[in-house]
XYZ file of C-alpha atoms in Angstrom:
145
model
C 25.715 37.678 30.775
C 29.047 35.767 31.857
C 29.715 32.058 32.611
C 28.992 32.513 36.060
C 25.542 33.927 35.408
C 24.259 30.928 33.265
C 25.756 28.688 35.930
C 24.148 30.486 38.892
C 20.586 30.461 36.700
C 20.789 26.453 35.981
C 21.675 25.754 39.665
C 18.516 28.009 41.122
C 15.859 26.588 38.044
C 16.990 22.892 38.602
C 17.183 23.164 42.455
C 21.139 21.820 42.523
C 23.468 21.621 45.779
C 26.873 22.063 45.153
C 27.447 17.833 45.687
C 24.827 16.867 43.237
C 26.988 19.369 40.733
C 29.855 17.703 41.693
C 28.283 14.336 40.624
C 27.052 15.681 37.573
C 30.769 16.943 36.997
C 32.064 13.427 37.820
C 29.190 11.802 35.090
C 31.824 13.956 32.460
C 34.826 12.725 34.036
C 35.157 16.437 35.282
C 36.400 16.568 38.791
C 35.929 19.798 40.567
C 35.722 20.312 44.562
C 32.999 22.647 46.746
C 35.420 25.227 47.541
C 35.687 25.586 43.619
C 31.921 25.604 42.976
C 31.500 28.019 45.811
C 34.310 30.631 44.278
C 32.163 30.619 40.932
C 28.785 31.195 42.841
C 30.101 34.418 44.877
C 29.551 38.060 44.017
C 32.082 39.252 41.240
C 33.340 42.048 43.555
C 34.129 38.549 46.309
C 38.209 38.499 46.804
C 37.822 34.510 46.034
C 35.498 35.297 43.366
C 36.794 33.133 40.267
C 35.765 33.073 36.854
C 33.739 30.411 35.338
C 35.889 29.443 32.092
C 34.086 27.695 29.012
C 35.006 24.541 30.064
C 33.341 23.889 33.247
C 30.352 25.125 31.983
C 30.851 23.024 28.874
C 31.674 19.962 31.183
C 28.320 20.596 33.672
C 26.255 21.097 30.550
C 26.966 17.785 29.019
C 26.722 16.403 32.536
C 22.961 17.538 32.542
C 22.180 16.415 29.779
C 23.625 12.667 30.951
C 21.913 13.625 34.408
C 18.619 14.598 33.084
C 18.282 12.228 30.137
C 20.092 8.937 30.764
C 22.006 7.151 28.345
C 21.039 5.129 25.808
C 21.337 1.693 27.095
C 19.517 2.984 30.798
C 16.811 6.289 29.333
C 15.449 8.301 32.316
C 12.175 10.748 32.367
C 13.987 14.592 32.618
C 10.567 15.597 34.677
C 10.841 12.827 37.141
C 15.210 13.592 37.763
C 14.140 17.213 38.101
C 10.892 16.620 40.891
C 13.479 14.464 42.715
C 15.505 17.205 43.163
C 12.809 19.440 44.869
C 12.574 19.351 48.983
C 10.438 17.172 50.221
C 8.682 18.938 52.442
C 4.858 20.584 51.542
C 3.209 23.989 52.437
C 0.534 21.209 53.341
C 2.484 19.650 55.754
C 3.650 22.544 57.587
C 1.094 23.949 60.115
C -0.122 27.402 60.145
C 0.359 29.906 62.672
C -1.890 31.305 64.420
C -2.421 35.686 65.526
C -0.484 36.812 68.307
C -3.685 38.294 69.720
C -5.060 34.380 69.957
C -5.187 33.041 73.160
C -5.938 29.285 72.029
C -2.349 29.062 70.758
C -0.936 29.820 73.972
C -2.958 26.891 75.350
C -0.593 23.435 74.994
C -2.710 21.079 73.171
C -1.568 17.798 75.224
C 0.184 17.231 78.336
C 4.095 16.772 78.332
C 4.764 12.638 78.927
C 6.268 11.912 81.942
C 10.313 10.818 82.372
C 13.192 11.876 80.517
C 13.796 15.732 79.645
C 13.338 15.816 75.699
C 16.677 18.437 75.588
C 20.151 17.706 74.889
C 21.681 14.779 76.520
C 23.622 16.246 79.112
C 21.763 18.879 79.562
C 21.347 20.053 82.896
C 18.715 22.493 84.598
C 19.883 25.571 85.881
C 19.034 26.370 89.493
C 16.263 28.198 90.811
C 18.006 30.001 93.462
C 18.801 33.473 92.468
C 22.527 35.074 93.491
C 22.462 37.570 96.915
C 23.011 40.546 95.940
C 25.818 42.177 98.070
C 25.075 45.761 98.297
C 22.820 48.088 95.887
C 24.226 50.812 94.458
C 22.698 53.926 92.936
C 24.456 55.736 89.807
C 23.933 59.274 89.119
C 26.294 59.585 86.030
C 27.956 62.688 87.348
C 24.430 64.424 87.809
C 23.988 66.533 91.483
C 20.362 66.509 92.756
């Protein structure tokens, strides 16, 4: 298991985007860009694949540890950093789909309000009206009857 490995692992368990790493770099006085982040993330067979030297991972692992714990003079709860990290959306909150074979989800549950399309601004409808067609033509592919 490489440098890259470890760093990969840590940013999956701890639910990191590439700019919170980049703060926790900064916490270190460690600055490293996206594009840099991103070359250590890719598959090793990548042609901007890079290795991760000692280092970085040296400088993001003390960075945690600032991240995560605090310092001294201003202490922080690790669990409560970490659960801040994690989306904020629930499996709760979503709602559940319902069969194909159900006609009640077909149904709309309310009306649509009245005024302004909900779309894009600047969206416009496309007509109803359907081209002529100008003469119909039948392809046999080369194929006598």
């Amino acid at each position: 298991m490489n440098n890259n490995d470890i760093f990969k692992k840590l940013r999956v368990a701890l639910q990191l985007r590439d700019d919170q790493i980049v703060e926790i770099m900064e916490l270190v006085n460690f600055r490293i860009s996206k594009a840099e982040l991103g070359a250590f993330f890719r598959n090793a067979d990548h042609p901007n694949y890079m290795e991760c030297g000692d280092q970085v991972l040296r400088n993001f692992l003390n960075g945690l540890v600032i991240h995560l714990r605090g310092t001294k003079e201003n202490p922080k709860n690790p669990m409560e950093v970490i659960k801040s990290h994690k989306p904020t959306s629930t499996s709760a909150e979503k709602p559940k789909s319902k069969a194909f074979g159900d006609k009640k989800a077909l149904q709309k549950s309310a009306p649509r309000p009245v005024g302004k399309p909900t779309g894009k601004p600047g969206f416009k409808k496309k007509p109803d009206a359907k081209p002529e067609i100008v003469e119909k033509v039948k392809f046999n592919n080369g194929k006598k009857k």
